[in-house]
Coordinates of C-alpha atoms and ligand atoms in Angstrom, one line a residue:
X141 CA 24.3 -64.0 -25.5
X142 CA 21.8 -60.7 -23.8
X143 CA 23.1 -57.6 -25.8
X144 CA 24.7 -56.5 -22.6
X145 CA 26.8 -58.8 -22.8
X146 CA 27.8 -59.0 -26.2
X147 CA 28.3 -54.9 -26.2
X148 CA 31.7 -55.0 -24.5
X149 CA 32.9 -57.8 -27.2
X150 CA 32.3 -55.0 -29.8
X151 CA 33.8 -52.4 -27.9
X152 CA 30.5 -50.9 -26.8
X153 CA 29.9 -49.4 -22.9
X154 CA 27.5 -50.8 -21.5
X155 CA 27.1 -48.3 -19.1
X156 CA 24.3 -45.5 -18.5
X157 CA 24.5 -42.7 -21.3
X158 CA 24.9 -39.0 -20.3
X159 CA 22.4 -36.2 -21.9
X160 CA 24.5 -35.0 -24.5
X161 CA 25.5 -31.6 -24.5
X162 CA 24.7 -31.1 -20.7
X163 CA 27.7 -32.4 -19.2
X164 CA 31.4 -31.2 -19.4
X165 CA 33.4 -32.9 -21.9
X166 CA 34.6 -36.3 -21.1
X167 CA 32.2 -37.2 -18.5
X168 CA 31.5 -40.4 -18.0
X169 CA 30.3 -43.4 -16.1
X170 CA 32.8 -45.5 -14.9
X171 CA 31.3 -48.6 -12.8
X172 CA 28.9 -46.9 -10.6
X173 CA 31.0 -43.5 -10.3
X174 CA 30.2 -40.3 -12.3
X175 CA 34.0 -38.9 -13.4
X176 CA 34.1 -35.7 -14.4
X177 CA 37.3 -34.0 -15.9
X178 CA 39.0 -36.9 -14.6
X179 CA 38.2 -36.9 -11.1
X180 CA 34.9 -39.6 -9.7
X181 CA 32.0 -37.3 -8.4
X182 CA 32.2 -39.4 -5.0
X183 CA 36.0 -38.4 -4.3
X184 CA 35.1 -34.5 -4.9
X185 CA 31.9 -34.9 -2.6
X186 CA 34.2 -36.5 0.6
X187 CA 37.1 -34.2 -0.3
X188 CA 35.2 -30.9 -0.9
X189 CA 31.8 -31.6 1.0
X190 CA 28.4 -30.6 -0.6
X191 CA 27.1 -28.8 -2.0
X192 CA 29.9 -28.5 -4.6
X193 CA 30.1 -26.7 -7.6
X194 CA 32.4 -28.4 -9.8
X195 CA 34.0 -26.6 -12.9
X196 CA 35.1 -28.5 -15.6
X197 CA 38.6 -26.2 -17.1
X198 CA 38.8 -28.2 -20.5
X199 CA 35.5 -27.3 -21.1
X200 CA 35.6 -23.5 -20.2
X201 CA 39.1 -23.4 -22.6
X202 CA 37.8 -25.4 -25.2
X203 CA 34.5 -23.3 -25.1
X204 CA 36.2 -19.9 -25.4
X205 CA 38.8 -21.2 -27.8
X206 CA 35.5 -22.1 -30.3
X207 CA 34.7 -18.5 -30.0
X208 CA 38.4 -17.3 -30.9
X209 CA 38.4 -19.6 -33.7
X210 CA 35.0 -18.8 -34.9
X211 CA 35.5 -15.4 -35.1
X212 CA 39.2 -15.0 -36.3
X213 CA 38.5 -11.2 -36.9
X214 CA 36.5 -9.9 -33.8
X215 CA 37.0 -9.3 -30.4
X216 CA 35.7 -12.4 -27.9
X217 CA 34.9 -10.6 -24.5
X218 CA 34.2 -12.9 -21.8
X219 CA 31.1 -11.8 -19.7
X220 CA 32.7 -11.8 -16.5
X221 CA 29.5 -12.0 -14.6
X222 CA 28.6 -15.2 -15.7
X223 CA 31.4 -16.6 -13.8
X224 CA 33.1 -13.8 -11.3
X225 CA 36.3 -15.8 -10.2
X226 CA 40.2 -14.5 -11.0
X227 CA 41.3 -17.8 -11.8
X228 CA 38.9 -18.0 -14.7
X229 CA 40.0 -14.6 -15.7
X230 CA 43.6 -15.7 -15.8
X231 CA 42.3 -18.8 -18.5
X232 CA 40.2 -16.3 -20.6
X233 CA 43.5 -13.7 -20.1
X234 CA 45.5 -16.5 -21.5
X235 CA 43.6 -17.5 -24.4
X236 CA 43.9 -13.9 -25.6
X237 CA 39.7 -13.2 -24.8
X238 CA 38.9 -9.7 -23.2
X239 CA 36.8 -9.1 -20.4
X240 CA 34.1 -7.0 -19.1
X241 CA 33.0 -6.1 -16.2
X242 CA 30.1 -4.2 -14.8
X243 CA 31.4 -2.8 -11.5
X244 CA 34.0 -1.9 -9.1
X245 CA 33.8 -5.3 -7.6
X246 CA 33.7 -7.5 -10.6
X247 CA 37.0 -5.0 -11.5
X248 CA 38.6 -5.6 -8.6
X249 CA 38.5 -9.6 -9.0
X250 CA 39.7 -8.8 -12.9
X251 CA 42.9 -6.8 -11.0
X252 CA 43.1 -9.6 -8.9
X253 CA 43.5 -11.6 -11.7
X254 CA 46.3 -9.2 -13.0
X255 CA 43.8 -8.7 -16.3
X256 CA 45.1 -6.3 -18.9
X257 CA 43.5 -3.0 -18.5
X258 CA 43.9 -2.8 -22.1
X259 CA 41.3 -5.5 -22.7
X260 CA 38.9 -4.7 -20.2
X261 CA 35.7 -3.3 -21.4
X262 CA 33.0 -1.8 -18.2
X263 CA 29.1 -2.1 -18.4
X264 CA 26.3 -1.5 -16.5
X265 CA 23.1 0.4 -16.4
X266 CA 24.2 1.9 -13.2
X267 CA 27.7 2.8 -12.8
X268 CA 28.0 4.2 -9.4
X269 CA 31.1 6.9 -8.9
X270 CA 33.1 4.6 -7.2
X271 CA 32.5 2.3 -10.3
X272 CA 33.9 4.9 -12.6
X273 CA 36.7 5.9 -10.9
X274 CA 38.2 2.3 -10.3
X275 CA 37.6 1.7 -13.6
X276 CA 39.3 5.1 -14.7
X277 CA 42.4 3.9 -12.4
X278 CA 42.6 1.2 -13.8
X279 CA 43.0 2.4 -17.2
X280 CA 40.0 0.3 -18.4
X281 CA 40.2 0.8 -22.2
X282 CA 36.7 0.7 -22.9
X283 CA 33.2 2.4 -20.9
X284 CA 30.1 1.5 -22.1
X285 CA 27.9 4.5 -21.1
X286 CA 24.0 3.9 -20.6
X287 CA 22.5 7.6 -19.7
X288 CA 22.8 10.5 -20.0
X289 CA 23.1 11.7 -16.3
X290 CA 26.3 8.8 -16.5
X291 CA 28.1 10.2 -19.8
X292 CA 28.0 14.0 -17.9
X293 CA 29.9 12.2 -15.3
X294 CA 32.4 10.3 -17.1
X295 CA 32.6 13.6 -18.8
X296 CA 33.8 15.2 -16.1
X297 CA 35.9 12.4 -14.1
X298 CA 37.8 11.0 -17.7
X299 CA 41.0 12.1 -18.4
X300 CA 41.5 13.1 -22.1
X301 CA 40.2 10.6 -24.8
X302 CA 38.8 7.9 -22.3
X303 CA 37.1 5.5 -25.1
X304 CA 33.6 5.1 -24.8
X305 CA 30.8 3.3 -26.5
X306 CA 27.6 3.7 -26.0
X307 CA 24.8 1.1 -25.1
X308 CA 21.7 1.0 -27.8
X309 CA 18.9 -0.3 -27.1
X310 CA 17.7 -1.4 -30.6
X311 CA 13.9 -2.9 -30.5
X312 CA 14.8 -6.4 -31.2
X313 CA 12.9 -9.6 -29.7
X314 CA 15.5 -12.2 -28.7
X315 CA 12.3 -14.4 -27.7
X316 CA 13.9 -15.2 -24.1
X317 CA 12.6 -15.0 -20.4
X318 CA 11.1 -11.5 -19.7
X319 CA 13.8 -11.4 -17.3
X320 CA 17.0 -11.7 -19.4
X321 CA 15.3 -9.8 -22.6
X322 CA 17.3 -7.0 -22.7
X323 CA 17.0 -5.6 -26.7
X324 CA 13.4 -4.7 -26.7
X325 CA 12.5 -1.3 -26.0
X326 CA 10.7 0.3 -23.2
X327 CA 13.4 -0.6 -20.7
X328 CA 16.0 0.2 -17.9
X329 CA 19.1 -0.8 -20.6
X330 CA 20.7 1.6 -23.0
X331 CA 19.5 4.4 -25.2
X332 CA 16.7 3.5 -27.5
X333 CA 16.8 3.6 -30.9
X334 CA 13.5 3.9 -32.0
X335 CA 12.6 7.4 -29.9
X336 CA 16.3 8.8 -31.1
X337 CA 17.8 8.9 -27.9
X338 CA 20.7 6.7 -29.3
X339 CA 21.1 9.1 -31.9
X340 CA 21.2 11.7 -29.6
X341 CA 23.5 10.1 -26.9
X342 CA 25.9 10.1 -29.7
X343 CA 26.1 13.8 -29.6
X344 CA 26.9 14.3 -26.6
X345 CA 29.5 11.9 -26.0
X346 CA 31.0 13.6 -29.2
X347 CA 30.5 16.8 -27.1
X348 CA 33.1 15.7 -24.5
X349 CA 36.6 16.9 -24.9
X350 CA 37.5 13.8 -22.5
X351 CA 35.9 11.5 -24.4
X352 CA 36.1 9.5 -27.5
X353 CA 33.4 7.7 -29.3
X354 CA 34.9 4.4 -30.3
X355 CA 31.6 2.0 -30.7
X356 CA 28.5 1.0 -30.5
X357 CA 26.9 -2.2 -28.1
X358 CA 23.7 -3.6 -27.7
X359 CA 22.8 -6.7 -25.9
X360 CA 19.8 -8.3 -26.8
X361 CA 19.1 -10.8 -23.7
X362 CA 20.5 -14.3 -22.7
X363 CA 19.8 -17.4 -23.7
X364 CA 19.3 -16.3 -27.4
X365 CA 18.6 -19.3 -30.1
X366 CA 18.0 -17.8 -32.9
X367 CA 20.7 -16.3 -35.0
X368 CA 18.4 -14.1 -37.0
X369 CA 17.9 -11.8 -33.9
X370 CA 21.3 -11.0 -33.5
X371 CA 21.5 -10.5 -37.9
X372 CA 18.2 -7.6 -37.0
X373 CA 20.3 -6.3 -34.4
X374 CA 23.3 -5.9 -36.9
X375 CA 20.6 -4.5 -39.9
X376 CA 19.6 -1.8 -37.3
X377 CA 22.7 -1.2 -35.6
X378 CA 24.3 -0.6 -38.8
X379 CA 21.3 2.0 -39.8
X380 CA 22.2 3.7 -36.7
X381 CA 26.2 3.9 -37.3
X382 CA 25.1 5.5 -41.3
X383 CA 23.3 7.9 -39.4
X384 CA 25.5 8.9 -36.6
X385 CA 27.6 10.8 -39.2
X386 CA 30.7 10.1 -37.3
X387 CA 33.2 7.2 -37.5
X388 CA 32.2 3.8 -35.7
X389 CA 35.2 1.8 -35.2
X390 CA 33.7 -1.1 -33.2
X391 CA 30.3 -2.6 -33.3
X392 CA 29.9 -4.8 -30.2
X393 CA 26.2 -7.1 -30.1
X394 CA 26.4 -8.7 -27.0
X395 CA 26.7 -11.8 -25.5
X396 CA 23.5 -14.5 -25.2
X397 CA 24.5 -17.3 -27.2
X398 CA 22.5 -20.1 -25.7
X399 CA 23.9 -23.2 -24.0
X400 CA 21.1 -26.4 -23.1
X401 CA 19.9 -27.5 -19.6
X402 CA 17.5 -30.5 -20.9
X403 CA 18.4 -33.0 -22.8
X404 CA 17.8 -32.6 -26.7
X405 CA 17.8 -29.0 -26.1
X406 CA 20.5 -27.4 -29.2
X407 CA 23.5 -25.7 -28.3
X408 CA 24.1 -22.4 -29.9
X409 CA 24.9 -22.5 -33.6
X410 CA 28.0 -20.9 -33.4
X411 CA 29.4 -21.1 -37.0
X412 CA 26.3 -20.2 -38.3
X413 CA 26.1 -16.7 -36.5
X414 CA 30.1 -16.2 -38.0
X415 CA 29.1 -17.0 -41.2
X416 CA 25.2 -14.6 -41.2
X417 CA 26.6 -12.2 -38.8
X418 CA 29.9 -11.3 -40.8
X419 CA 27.2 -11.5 -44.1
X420 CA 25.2 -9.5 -43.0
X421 CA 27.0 -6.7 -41.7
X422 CA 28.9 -6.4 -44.5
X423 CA 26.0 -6.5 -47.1
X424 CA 24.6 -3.6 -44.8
X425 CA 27.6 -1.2 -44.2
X426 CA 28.2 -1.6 -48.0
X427 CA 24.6 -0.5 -48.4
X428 CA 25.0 2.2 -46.1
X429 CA 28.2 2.6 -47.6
X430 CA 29.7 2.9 -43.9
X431 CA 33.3 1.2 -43.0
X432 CA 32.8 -2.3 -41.4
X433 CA 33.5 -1.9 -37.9
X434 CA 35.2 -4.2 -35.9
X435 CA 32.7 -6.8 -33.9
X436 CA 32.6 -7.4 -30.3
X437 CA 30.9 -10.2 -28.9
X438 CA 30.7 -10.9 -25.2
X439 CA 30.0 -14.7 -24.5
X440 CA 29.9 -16.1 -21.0
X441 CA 26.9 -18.7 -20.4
X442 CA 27.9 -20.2 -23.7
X443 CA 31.4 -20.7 -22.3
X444 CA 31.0 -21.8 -18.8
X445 CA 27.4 -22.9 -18.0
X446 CA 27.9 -26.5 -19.5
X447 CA 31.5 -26.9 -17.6
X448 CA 29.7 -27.0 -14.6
X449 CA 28.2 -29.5 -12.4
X450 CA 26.7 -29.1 -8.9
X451 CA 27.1 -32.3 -6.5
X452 CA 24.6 -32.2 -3.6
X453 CA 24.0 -34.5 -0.6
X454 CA 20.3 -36.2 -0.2
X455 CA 19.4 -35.5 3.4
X456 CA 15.8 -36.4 3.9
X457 CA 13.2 -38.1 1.0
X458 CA 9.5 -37.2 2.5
X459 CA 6.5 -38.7 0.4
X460 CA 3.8 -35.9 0.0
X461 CA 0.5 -36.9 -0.9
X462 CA 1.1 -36.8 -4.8
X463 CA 5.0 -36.0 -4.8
X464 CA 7.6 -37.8 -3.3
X465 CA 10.4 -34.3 -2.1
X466 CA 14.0 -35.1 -2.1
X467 CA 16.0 -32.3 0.1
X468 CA 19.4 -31.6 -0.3
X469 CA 21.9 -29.4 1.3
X470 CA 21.8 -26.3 -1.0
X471 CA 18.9 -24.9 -3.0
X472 CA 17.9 -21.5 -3.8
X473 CA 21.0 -19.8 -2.5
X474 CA 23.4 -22.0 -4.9
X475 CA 21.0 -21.9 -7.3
X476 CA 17.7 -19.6 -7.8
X477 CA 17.5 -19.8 -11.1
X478 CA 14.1 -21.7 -10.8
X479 CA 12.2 -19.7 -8.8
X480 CA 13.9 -16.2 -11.1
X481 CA 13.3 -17.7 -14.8
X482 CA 11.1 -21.1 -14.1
X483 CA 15.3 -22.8 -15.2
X484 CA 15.1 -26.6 -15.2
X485 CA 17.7 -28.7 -14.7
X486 CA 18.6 -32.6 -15.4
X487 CA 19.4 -34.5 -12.0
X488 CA 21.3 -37.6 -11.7
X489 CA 21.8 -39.9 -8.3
X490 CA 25.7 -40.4 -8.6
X491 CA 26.4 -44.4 -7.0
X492 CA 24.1 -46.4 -8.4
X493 CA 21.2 -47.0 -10.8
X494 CA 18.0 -48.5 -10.5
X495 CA 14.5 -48.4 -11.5
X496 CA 13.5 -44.8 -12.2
X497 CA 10.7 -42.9 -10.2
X498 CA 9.8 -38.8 -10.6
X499 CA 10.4 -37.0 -7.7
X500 CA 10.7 -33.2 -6.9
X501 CA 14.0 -32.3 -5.3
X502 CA 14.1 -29.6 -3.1
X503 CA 16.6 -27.0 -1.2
X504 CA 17.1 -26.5 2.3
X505 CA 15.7 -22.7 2.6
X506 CA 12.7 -21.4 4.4
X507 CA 10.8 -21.2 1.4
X508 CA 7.9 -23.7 0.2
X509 CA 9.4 -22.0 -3.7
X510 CA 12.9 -23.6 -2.8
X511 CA 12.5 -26.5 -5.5
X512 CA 15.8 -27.2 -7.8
X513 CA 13.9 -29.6 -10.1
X514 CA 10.5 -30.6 -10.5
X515 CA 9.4 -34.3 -11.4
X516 CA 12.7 -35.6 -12.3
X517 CA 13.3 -39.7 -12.4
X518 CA 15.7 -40.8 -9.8
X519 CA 16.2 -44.5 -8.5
X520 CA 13.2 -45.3 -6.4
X521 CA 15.1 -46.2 -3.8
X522 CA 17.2 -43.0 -3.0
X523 CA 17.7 -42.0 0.4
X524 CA 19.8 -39.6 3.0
X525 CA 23.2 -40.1 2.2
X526 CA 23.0 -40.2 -1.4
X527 CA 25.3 -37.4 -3.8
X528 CA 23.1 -36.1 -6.4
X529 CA 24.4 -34.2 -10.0
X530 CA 23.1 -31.6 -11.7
X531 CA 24.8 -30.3 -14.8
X532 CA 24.8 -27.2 -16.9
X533 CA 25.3 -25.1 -13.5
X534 CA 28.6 -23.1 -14.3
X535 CA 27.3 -19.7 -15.5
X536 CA 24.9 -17.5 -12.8
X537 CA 25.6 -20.1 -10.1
X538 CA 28.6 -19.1 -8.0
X539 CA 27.4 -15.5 -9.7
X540 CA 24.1 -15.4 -8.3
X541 CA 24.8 -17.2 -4.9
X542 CA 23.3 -15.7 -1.9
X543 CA 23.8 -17.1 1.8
X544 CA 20.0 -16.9 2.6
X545 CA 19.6 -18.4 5.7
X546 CA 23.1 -18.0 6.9
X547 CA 24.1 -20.9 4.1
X548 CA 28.0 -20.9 3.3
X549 CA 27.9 -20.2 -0.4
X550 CA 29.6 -23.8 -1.9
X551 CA 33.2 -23.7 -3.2
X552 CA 33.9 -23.9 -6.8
X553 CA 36.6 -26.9 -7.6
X554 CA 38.6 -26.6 -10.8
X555 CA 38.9 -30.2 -12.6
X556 CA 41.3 -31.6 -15.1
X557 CA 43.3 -34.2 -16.2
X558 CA 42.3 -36.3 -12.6
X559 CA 43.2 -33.4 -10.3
X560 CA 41.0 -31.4 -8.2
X561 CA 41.7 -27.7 -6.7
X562 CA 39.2 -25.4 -5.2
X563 CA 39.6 -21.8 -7.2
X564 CA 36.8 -20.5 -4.8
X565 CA 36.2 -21.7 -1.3
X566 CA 33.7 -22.6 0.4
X567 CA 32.3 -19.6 2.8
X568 CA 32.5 -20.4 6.4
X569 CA 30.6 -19.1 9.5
X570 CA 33.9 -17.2 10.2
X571 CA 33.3 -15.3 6.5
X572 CA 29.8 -14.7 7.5
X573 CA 30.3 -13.4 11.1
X574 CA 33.1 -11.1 10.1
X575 CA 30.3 -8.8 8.4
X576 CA 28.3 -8.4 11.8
X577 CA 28.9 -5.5 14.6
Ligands
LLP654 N1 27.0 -8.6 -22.2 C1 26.2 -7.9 -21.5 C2 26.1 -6.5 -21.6 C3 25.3 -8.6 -20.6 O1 24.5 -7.9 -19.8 C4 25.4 -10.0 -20.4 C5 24.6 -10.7 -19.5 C6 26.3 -10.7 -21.3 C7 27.1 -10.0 -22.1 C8 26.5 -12.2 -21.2 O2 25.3 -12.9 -21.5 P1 25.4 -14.5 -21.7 O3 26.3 -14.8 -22.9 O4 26.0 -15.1 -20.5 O5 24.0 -14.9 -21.9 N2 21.2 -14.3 -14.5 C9 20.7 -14.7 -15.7 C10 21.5 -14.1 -16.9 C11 21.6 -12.6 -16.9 C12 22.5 -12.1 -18.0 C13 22.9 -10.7 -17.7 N3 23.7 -10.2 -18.8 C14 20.6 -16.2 -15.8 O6 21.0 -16.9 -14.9 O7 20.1 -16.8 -16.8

């Protein structure tokens, strides 16, 4: 008896194994299907066309409830960027997370979703006037100011005691992409720390009759590993607060938590951050002999990212002189993360198997830089017609989705428990005409 054949007898699949971590929870193979929350990859791509961002809602809950239980104490915000859509602000709403936004737009989706004003918290380095006052209307309870030019203006639009915290910028290497490194100093986020103009901004927020200092944020970039940047950012964050000389209720640090793309790559230590996080903040503000303020955290890749998948349609396989390109039907408008942060991504022919072979696979756009994933093994024999996954695509996908090329941004389709639902459709030439004089 082969080993195939004798798996079964012990209860073992014989079938292909998934990356671990990459995929939303419960995929699987089932006979030469890829079923994800229930519902085969196959059925999705003929129902919903390609490409197809499939979001997984198991995963998102079960995601954001590991934060809640985590962190029994502190406030879980969901980074409502990562994944703008009202429906998944109505399952974070549910769960009892906060949100935050960082514009009118993102705001008005939150409304949408009939989100609690009362656990909505607004960001940005910009906040255009338009931001602030929707977010005034609202009732927002929390405005994270970032300059000085912005907290004269809130100033001046807030009615009395608006709460407000203020964005540090506090000098710490998260060791990320330049691009998403957002704690180090010398840059367009927050106040620094280092030249005193945290110190200072602190003032005049205090300085405002309509305004009430309530906390202190920081952010130090995305796709964070290590837990030890976010314990600097707490050691410094809690200098600052000891310094301040006034009363920090709330000390938020961000979101960032990192979630893998490539096999073997880890997935956020979670517990660990509770446990050195809460350690070390208390071991500081008793050293500083500050009250402990309450934490904020603000998750969203870390939630969403691996409860996505992105189904794509082979249309043409072209052998180059050293590459063979497989082109699909989306590509950099679905998903630019490549050519932004060099992001790679695992890609797996749904259908059937077969010997492997590395190709390149490609996007659609007028772009030579248009590649989704370089030297990846698919089955040597994969042609037009073929539905290709990609998993860990939920966070800055639908997000960052452009329609370059006049490309109808893909629908994302809510799975679970072997039902399918789009809670964003797909955009049609009708959406995209309607802009046009
Ligand atoms: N809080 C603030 C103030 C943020 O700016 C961000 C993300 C988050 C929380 C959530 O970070 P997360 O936990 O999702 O890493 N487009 C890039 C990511 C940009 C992140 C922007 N800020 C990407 O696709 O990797």
């Amino acid at each position: 008896m082969t080993l195939a054949e004798l798996l079964p007898s012990i209860g073992c699949s014989t079938e292909p194994v998934l990356e671990e971590g990459l995929w939303p929870d419960g995929t699987h193979v089932s006979g030469s299907d890829l079923v994800i929350g229930g519902v085969p990859a196959t059925r999705l791509a003929a129902q919903f066309g390609t490409p197809c961002q499939v979001l997984d809602e198991m995963t998102v809950r079960r995601r954001a409830q590991a934060f809640t239980a985590a962190l029994p104490d502190a406030e879980v915000v969901f980074a409502g960027k990562s994944l703008p859509c009202p429906e998944v602000y109505r399952w974070m709403a549910s769960l009892g997370l906060s949100l935050d936004v960082s514009s009118a737009g993102e705001l008005a989706l939150a409304r949408a979703a009939g989100f609690p004003a009362s656990r909505i918290v607004l960001h940005g380095n910009v906040k255009t006037g338009e931001d602030l006052k929707a977010a005034l209307e609202y009732g927002v309870s929390r405005i994270v100011v970032d300059s000085f030019d912005e907290i004269a203006q809130l100033g001046a639009l807030a009615r009395h005691g608006q709460h407000v915290m203020i964005r540090v910028t506090p000098g710490v290497d998260a060791h990320t992409h330049a691009a998403i490194a957002t704690g180090v100093e010398d840059q367009k986020f927050g106040f620094s720390l280092a030249s005193g103009a945290a110190l200072e901004a602190v003032l005049r927020v205090v300085e405002q009759p309509s305004l009430r200092l309530v906390g202190l944020h920081c952010h130090i970039g995305s796709q964070v590993r290590h837990v030890a940047s976010y314990e600097e950012a707490v050691r410094r964050m809690v200098g600052l607060i000891a310094s301040c000389g006034v009363r920090i209720e709330q000390l938020d640090l961000g979101g960032g938590f990192c979630a893998p793309y490539l096999p073997g790559e880890p997935s956020f230590d979670l517990f660990g951050f509770a446990q050195r996080v809460r350690g070390t903040l208390n071991y500081e503000c008793r050293l500083h002999r500050v009250p402990v303020p309450r934490v904020l955290v603000e998750p969203g890749r870390a939630i969403v990212a691996n409860a996505g998948v992105t189904l794509y349609r082979v249309c043409a396989v072209k052998r180059g002189v050293s590459r063979t390109f497989v082109a699909v039907d989306g590509g950099m408008s679905d998903n630019p993360r490549p050519a932004l942060y060099g992001a790679q991504y695992v890609v797996r022919l749904v259908g059937r198997g077969g010997k492997l072979h590395p190709v390149t696979v490609v996007g659609r756009h007028c772009e030579a830089g248009d590649v989704l994933a370089e030297n990846v093994p698919l089955p040597a024999d994969v042609h037009a017609g073929d539905v290709l996954a990609v998993p860990a695509t939920g966070a800055y996908h639908h997000a960052l989705a452009s329609n370059y090329n006049q490309v109808g941004r893909p629908p994302v389709v809510a799975v679970a428990d072997g039902t399918a639902r789009p809670i964003v459709r797909r955009e049609t030439e009708e959406d995209l005409l309607r802009r046009y004089a």
